mmCIF file of C-alpha atoms in Angstrom:
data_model
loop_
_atom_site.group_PDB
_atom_site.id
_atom_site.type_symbol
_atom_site.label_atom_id
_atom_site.label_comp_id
_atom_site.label_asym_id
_atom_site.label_seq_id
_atom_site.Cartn_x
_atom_site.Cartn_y
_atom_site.Cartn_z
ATOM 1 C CA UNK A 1 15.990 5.272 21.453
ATOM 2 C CA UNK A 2 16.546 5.111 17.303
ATOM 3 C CA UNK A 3 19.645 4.522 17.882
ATOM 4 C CA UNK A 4 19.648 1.188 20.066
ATOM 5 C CA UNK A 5 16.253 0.120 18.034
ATOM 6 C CA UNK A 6 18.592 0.683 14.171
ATOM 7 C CA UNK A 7 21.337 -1.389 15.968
ATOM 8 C CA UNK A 8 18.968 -4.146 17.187
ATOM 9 C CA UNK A 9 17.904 -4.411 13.910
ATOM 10 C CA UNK A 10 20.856 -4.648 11.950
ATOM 11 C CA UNK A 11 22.902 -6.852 14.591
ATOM 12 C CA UNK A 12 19.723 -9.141 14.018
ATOM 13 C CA UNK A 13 19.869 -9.371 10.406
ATOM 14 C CA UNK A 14 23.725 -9.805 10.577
ATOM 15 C CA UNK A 15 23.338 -12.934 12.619
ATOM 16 C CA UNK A 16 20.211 -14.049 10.507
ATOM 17 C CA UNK A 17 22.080 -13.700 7.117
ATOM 18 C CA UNK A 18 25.038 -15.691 9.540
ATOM 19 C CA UNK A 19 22.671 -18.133 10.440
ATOM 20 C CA UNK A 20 21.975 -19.060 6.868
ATOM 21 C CA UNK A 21 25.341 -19.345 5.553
ATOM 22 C CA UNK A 22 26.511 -21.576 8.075
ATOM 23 C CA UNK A 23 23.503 -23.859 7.773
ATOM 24 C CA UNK A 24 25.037 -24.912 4.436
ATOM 25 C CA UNK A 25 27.320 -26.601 6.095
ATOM 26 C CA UNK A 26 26.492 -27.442 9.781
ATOM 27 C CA UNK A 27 23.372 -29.643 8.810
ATOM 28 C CA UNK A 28 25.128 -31.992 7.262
ATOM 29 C CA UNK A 29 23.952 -35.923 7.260
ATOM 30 C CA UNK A 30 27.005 -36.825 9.650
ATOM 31 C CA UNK A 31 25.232 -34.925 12.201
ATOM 32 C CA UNK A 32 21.486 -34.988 13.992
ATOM 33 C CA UNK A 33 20.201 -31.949 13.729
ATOM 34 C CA UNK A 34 18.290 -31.988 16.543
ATOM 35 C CA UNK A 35 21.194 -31.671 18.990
ATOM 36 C CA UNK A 36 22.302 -28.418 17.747
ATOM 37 C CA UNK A 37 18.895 -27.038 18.548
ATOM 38 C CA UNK A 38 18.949 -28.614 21.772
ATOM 39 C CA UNK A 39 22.699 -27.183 22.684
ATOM 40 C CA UNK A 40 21.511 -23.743 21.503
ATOM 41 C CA UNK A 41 18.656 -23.774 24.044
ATOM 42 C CA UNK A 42 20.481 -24.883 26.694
ATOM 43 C CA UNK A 43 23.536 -22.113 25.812
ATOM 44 C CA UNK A 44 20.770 -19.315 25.741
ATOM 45 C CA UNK A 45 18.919 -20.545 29.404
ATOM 46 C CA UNK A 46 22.405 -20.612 31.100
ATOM 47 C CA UNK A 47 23.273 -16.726 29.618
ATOM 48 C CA UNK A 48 19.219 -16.032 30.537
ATOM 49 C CA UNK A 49 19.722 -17.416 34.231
ATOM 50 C CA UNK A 50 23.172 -15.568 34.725
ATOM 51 C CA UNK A 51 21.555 -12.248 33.390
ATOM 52 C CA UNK A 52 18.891 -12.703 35.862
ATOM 53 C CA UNK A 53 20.518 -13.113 38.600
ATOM 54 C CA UNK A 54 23.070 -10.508 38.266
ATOM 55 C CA UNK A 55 20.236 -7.667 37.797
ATOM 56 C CA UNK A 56 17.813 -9.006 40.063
ATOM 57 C CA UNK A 57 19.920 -11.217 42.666
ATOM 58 C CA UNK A 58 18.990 -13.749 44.567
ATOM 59 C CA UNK A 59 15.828 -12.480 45.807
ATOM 60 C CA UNK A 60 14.318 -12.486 42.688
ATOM 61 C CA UNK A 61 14.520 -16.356 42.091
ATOM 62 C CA UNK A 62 10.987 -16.939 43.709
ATOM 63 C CA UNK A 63 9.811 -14.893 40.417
ATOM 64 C CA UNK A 64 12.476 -16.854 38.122
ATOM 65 C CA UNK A 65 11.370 -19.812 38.966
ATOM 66 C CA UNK A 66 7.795 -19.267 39.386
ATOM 67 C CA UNK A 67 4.944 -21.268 37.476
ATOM 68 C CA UNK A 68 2.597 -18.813 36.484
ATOM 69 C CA UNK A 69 4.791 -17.767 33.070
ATOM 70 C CA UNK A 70 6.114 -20.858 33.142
ATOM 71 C CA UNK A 71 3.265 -22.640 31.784
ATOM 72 C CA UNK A 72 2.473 -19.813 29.432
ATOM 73 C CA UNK A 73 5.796 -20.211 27.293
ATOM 74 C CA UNK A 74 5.839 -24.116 27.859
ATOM 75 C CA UNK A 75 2.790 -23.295 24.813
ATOM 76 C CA UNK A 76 4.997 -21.241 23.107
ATOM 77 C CA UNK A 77 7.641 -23.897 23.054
ATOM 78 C CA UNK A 78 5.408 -26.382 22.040
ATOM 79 C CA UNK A 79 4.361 -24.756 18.814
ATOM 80 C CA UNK A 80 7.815 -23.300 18.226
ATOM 81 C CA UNK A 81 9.220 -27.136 18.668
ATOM 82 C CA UNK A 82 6.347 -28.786 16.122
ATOM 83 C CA UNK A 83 7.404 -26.060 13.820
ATOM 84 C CA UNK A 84 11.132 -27.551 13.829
ATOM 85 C CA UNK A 85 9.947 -30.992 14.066
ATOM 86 C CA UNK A 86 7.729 -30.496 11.055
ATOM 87 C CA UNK A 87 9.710 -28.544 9.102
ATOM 88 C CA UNK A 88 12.739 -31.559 9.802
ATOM 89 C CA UNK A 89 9.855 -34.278 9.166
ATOM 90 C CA UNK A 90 9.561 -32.662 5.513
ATOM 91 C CA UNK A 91 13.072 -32.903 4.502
ATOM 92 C CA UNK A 92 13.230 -36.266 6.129
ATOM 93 C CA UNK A 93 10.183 -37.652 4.220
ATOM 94 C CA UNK A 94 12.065 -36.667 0.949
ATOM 95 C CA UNK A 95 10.467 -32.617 0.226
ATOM 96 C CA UNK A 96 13.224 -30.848 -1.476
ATOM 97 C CA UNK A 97 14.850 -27.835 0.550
ATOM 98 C CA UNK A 98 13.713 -26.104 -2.680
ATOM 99 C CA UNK A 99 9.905 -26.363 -1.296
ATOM 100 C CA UNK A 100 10.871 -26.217 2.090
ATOM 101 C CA UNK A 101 12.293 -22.974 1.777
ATOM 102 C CA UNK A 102 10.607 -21.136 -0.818
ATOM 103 C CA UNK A 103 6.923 -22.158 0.917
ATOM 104 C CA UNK A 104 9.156 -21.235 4.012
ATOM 105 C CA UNK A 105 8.396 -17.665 3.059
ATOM 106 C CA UNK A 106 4.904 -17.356 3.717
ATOM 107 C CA UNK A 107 5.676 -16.419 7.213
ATOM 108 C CA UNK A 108 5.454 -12.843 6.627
ATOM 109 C CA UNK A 109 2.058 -12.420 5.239
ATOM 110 C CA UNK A 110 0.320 -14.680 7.755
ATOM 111 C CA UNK A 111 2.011 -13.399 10.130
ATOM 112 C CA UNK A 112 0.231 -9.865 9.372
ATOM 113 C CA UNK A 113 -3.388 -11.515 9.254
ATOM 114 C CA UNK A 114 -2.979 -12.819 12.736
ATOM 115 C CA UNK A 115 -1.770 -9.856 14.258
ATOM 116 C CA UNK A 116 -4.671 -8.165 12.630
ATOM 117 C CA UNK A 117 -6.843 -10.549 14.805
ATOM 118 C CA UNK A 118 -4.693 -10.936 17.845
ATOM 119 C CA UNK A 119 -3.764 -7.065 18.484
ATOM 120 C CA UNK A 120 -6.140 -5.161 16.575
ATOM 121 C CA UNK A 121 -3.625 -4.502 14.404
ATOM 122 C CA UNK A 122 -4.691 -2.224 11.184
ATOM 123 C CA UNK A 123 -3.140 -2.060 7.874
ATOM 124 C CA UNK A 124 -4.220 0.170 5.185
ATOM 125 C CA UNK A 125 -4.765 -1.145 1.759
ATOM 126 C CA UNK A 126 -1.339 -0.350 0.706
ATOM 127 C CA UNK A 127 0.403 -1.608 3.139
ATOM 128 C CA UNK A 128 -1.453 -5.227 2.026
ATOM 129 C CA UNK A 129 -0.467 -4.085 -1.193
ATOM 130 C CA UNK A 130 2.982 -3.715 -0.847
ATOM 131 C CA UNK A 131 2.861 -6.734 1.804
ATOM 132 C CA UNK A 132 1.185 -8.773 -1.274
ATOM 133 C CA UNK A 133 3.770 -7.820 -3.922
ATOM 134 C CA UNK A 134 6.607 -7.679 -1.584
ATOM 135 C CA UNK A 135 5.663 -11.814 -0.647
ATOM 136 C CA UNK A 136 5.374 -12.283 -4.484
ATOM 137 C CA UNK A 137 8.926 -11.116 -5.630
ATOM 138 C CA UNK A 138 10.262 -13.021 -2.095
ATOM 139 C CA UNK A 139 8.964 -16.225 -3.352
ATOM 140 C CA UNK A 140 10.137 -15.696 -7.047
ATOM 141 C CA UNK A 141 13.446 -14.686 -6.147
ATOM 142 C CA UNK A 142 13.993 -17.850 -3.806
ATOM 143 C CA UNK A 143 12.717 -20.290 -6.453
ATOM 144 C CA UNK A 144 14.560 -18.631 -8.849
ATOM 145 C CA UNK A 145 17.946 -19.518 -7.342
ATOM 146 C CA UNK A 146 16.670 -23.217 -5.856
ATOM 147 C CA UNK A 147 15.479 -24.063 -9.436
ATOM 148 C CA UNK A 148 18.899 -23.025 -10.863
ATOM 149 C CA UNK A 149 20.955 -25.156 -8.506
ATOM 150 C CA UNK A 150 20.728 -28.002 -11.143
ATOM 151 C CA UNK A 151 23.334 -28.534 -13.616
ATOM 152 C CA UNK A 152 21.609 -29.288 -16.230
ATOM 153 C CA UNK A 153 17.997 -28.791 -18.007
ATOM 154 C CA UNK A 154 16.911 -32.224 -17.020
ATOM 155 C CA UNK A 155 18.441 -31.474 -13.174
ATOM 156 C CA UNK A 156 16.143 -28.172 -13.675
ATOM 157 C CA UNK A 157 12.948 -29.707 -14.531
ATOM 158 C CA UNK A 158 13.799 -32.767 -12.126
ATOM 159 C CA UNK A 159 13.680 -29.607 -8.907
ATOM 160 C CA UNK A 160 10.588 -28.613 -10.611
ATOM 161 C CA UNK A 161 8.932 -31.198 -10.654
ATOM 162 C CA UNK A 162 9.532 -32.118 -6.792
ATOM 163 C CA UNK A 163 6.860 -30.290 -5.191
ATOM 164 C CA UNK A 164 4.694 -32.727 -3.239
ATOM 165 C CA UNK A 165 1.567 -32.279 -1.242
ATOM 166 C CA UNK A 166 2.376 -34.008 1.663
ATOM 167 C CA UNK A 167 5.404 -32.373 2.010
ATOM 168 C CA UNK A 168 3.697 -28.504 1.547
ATOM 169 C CA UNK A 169 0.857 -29.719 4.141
ATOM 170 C CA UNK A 170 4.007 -30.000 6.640
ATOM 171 C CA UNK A 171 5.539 -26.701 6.029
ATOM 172 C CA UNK A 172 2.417 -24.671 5.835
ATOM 173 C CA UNK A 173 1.564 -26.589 9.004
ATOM 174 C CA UNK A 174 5.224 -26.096 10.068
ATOM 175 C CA UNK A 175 5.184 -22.359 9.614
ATOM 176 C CA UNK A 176 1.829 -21.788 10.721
ATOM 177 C CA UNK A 177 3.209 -23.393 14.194
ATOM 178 C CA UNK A 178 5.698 -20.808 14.011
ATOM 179 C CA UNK A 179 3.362 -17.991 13.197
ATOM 180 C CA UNK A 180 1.515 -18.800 16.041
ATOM 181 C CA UNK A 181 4.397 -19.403 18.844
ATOM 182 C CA UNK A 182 5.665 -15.780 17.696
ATOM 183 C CA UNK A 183 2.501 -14.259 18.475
ATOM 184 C CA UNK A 184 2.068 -15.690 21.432
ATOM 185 C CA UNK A 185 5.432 -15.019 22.879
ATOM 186 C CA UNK A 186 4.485 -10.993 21.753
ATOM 187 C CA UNK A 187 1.745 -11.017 23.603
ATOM 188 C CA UNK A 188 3.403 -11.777 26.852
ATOM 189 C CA UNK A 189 6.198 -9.710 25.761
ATOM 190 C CA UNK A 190 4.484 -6.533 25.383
ATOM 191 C CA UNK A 191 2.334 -7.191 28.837
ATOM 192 C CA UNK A 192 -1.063 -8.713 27.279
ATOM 193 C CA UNK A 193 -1.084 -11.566 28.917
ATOM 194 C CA UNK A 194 -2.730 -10.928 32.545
ATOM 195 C CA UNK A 195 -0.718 -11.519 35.502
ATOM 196 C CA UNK A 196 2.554 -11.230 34.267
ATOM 197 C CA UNK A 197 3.403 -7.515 34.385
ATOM 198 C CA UNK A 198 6.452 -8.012 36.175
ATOM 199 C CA UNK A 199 7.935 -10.356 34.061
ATOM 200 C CA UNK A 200 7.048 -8.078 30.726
ATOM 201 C CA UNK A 201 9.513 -5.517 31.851
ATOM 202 C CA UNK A 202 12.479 -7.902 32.418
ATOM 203 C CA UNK A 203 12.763 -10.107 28.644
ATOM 204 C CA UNK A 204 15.941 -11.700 30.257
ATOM 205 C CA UNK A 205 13.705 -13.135 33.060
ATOM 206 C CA UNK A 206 10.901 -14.296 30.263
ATOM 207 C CA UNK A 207 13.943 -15.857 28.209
ATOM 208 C CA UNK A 208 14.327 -18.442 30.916
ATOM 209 C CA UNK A 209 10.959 -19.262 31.095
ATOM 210 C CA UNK A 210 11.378 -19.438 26.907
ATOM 211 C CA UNK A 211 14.503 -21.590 26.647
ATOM 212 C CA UNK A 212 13.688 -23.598 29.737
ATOM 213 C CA UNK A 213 10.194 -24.614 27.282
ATOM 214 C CA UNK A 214 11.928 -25.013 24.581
ATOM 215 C CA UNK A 215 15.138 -27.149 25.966
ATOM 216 C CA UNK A 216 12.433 -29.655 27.778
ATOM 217 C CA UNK A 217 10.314 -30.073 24.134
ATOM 218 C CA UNK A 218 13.183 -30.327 22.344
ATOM 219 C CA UNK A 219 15.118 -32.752 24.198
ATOM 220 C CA UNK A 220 12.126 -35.117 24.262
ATOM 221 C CA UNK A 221 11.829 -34.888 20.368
ATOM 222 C CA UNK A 222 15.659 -35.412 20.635
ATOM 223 C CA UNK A 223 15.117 -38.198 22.883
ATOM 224 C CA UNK A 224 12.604 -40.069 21.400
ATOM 225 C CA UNK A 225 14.149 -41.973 18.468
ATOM 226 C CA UNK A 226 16.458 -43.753 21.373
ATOM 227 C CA UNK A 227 13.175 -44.126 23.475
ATOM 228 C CA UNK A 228 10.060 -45.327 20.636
ATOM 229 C CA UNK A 229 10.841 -48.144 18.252
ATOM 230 C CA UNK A 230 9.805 -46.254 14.793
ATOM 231 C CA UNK A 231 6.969 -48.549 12.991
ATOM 232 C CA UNK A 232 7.656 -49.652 9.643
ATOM 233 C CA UNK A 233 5.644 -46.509 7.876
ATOM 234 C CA UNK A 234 7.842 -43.944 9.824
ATOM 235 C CA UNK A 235 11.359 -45.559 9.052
ATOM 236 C CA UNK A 236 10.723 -45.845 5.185
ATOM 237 C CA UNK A 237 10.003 -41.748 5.654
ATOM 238 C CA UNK A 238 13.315 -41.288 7.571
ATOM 239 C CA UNK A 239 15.851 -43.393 5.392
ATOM 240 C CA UNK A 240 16.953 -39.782 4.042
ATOM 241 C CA UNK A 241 18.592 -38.565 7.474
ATOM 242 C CA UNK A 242 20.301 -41.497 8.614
ATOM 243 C CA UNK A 243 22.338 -39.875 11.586
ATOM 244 C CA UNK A 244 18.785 -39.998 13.766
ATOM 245 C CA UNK A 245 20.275 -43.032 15.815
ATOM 246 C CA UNK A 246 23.314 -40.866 16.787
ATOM 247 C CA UNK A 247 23.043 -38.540 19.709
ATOM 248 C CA UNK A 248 25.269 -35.941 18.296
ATOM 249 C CA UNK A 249 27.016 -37.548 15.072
ATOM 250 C CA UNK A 250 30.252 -35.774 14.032
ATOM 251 C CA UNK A 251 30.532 -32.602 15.473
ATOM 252 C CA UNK A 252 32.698 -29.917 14.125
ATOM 253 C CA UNK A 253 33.827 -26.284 14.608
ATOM 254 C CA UNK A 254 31.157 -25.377 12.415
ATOM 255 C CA UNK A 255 28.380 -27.007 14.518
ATOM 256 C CA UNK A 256 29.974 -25.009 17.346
ATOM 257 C CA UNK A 257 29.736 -21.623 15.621
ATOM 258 C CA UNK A 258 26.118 -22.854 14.647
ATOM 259 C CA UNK A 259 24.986 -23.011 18.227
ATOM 260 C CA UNK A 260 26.807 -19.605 19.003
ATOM 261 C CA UNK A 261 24.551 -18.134 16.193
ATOM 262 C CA UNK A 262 21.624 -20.115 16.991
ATOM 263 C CA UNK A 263 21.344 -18.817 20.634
ATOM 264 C CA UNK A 264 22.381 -15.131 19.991
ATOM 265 C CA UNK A 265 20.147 -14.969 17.374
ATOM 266 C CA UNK A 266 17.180 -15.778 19.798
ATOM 267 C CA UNK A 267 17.714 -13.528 21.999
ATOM 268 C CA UNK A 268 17.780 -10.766 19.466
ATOM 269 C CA UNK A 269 14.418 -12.020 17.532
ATOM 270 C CA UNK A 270 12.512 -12.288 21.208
ATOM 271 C CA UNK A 271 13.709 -8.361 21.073
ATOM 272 C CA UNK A 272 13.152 -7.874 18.338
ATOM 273 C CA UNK A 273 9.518 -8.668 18.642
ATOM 274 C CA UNK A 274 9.120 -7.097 22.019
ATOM 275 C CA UNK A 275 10.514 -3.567 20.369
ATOM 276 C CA UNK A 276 8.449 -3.958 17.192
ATOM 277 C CA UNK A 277 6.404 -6.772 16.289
ATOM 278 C CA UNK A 278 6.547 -10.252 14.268
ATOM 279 C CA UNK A 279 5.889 -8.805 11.026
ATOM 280 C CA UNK A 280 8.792 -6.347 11.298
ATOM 281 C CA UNK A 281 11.140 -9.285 12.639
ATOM 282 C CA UNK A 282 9.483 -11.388 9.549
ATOM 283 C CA UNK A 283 10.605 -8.461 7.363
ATOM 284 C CA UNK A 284 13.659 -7.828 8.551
ATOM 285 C CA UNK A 285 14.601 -11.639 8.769
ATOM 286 C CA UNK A 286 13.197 -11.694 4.894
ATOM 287 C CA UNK A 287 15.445 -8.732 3.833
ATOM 288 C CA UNK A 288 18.509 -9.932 5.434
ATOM 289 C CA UNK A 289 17.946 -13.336 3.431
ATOM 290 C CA UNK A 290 17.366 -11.927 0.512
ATOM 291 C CA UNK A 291 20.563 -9.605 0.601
ATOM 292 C CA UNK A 292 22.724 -12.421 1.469
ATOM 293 C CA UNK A 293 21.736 -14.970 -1.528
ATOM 294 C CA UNK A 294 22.147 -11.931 -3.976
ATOM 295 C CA UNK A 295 25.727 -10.972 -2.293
ATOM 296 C CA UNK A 296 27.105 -15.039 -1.677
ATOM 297 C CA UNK A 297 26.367 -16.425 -4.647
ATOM 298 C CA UNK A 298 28.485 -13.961 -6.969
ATOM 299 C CA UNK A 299 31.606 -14.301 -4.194
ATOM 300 C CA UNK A 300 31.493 -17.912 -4.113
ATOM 301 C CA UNK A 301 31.815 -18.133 -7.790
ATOM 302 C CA UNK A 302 28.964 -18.166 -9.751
ATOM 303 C CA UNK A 303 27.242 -20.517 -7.729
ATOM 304 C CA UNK A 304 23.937 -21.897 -8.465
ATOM 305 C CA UNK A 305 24.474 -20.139 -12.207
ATOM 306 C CA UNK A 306 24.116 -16.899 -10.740
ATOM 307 C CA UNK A 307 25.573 -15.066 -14.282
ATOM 308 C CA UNK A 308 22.425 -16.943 -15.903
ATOM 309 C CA UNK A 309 20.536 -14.791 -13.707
ATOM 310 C CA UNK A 310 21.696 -12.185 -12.904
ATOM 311 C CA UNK A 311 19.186 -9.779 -13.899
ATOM 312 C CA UNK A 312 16.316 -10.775 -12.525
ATOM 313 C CA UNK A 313 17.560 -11.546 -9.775
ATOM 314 C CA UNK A 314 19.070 -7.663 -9.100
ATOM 315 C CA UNK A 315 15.384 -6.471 -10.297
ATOM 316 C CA UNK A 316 13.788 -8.846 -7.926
ATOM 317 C CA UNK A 317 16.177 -7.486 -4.903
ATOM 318 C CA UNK A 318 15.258 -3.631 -6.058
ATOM 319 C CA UNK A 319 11.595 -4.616 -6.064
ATOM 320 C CA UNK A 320 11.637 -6.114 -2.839
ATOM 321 C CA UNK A 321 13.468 -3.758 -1.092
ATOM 322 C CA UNK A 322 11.179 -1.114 -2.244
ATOM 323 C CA UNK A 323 8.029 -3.003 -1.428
ATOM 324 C CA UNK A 324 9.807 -2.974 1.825
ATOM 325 C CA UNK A 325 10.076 0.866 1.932
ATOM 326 C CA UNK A 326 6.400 1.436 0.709
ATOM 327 C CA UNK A 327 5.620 -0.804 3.600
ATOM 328 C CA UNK A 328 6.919 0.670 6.027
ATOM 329 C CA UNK A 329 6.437 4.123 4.760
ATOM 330 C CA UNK A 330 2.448 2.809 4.851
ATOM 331 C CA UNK A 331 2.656 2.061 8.623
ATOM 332 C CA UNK A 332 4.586 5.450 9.313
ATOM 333 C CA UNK A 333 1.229 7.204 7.368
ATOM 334 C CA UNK A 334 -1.349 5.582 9.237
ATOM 335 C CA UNK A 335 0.552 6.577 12.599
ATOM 336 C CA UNK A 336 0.765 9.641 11.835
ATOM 337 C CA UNK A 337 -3.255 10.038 10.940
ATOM 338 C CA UNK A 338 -3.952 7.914 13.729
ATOM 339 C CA UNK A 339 -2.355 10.535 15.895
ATOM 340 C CA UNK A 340 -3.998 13.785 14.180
ATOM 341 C CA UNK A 341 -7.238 12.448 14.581
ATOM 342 C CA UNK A 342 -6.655 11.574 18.333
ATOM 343 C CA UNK A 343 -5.216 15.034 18.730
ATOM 344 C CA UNK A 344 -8.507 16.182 16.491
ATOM 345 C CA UNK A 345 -11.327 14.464 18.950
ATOM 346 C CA UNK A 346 -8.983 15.295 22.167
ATOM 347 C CA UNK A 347 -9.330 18.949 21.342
ATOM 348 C CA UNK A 348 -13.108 18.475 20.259
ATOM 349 C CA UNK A 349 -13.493 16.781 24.298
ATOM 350 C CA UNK A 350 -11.291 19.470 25.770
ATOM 351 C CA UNK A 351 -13.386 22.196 24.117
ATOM 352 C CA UNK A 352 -16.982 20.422 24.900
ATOM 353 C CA UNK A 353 -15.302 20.009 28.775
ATOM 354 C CA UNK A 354 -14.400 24.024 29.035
ATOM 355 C CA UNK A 355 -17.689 25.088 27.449
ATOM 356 C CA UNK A 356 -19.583 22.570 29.916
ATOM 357 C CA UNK A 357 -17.564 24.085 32.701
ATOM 358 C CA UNK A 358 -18.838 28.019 32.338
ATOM 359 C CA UNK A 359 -21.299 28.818 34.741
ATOM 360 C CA UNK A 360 -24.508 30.528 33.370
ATOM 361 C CA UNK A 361 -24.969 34.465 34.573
ATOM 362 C CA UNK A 362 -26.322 35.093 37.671
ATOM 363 C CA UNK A 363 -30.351 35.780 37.344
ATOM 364 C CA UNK A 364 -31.389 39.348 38.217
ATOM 365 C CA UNK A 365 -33.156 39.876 41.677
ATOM 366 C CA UNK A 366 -37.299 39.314 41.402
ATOM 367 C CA UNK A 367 -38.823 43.307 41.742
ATOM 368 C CA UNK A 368 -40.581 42.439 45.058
ATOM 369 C CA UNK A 369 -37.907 41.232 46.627
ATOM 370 C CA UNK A 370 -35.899 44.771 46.021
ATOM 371 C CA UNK A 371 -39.237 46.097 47.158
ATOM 372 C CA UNK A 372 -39.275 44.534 50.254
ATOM 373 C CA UNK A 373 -35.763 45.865 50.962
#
């Protein structure tokens, strides 16, 4: 109903604008960062496998455990895993998180072209309008507030001035990997996959299939600086995280909460995309971000200069957020004349039908046959 769809949305951007504080502070160099993602996956397959088999029982665990969507989300893993291990190969190669997160945002836009391609998917010019400005006053509002985390004009122009292009190859590549796991999963999700009809009506039963992928890619990317002796090349790229020798590094109470957050919020993005689609969990996620930085940085206390700007940055919130509305007020127009003009031709058919359906008048008798009676 509206009701559980508003609350799946909001307890979604709660967690995402939770997710983001706490990253602050839980990826820390005293800790490998790829532990926390594998903890998370392995905290959301043992709450997917308990759900499971408390709905379905045991008789259901030939369907649990069975290949078919198995190897179907071991591909979604795969991409979703390169997109962390890209996006973690940037920042250890020396691309500031400015870049990282401000290219970051281009999620939103391509993830509208491919679900143009993939689902058919139509948008009306002013919904790519609105989608065009709304990515626009994103990405200015983000650099806005990464630029103006230096202290002083020099520390300014030095953040500028740190856009690289290996480093925006890997998080266009990164994000693209994303873009394309997310559709994927959707597909399966919302039964377009063949085969798997089943398994599209139960998302806790396709959420072990999902974390079980995604807990065997990323424990081998985990793995593998223990395993591989780096070459010369790759270790001059990774002096920035030095905690990559450490299986877990210094774990805290916040890395705990992290994980918490992690898993619960992937379970209520794979909903979120199985109730709507990836462009409204983009723009939701987006939103929620965007809310957050204007909110936190005021109640921390003027961080990152926020008095210096102030301003734009409130304009840049109210233009997003209305992009947002025109948006979405777009895709509620072309519903509703999508559903006239069905209504239009299914009258048209029903009409054609009834007038094929009357029988023509009965012919009068031939005059020598009434003669001949």
């Amino acid at each position: 109903g509206t009701r559980e769809s508003a609350c799946l949305v909001v307890c979604f951007a709660i967690l995402e604008a939770a997710r983001f504080c706490l990253a602050e502070y839980a990826y820390v160099r005293s800790v490998n960062p790829q532990s926390l993602a594998v903890v998370a996956d392995a905290m959301s397959l043992t709450v997917a496998l308990g759900v499971s088999f408390v709905l379905e029982g045991t008789k259901a665990s030939v369907k649990i455990f069975s290949w078919r969507p198995m190897w179907r989300f071991l591909g979604v893993a795969v991409l979703f895993a390169s997109a962390a291990a890209l996006n973690l190969l940037a920042l250890r190669s020396g691309t500031s998180a400015a870049q990282v997160v401000t290219v970051g945002y281009i999620y939103m836009p391509l993830s509208a072209v491919l679900s143009y391609y993939v689902f058919r998917r139509r948008y009306g010019t002013l919904e790519w309008l609105a989608m065009g400005m709304l990515t626009l006053a994103i990405l200015a509002f983000v650099f806005l507030r990464e630029q103006s985390k230096g202290e002083t004009t020099s520390d300014i122009a030095r953040i500028r001035g740190q856009y690289n292009v290996p480093g925006l190859f890997l998080i266009i590549c990164s994000v693209a990997a994303s873009v394309m796991g997310s559709i994927m999963a959707e597909r399966i999700f919302k039964d377009r996959s063949k085969g798997l009809k089943w398994w599209s009506a139960r998302f806790y039963v396709m959420k072990v299939h999902l974390d079980f992928g995604q807990l065997v890619i990323s424990s081998l990317v985990w793995a593998l600086p223990f395993l591989v002796v780096k070459p010369h090349f790759i270790s001059i790229y990774d002096k920035h995280w030095p905690m990559d020798r450490d299986w877990f590094g210094a774990w805290g109470w916040l890395q705990l909460g992290m994980v918490v957050v992690l898993a619960g919020q992937s379970w209520l993005a794979g909903l979120l995309v199985k109730e709507f689609s990836t462009v409204m969990r983009a723009l939701t996620q987006s939103l929620a971000l965007v809310l957050v930085m204007c909110v936190e940085d005021p109640i921390l206390g003027n961080r990152y200069h926020f008095n210096a700007r102030e301003v734009p940055s409130v304009v840049l919130t109210v233009i997003i957020f209305l992009c947002a509305v025109i948006f979405q007020t777009g895709r509620l127009n072309l519903r509703d004349i999508r559903e006239a003009a069905d209504l239009d031709r299914s009258s048209s058919d029903l009409a054609a039908a009834a007038e094929g359906d009357k029988e023509p008048p009965l012919a009068a008798p031939p005059a020598a046959a009434c003669d001949d009676a």
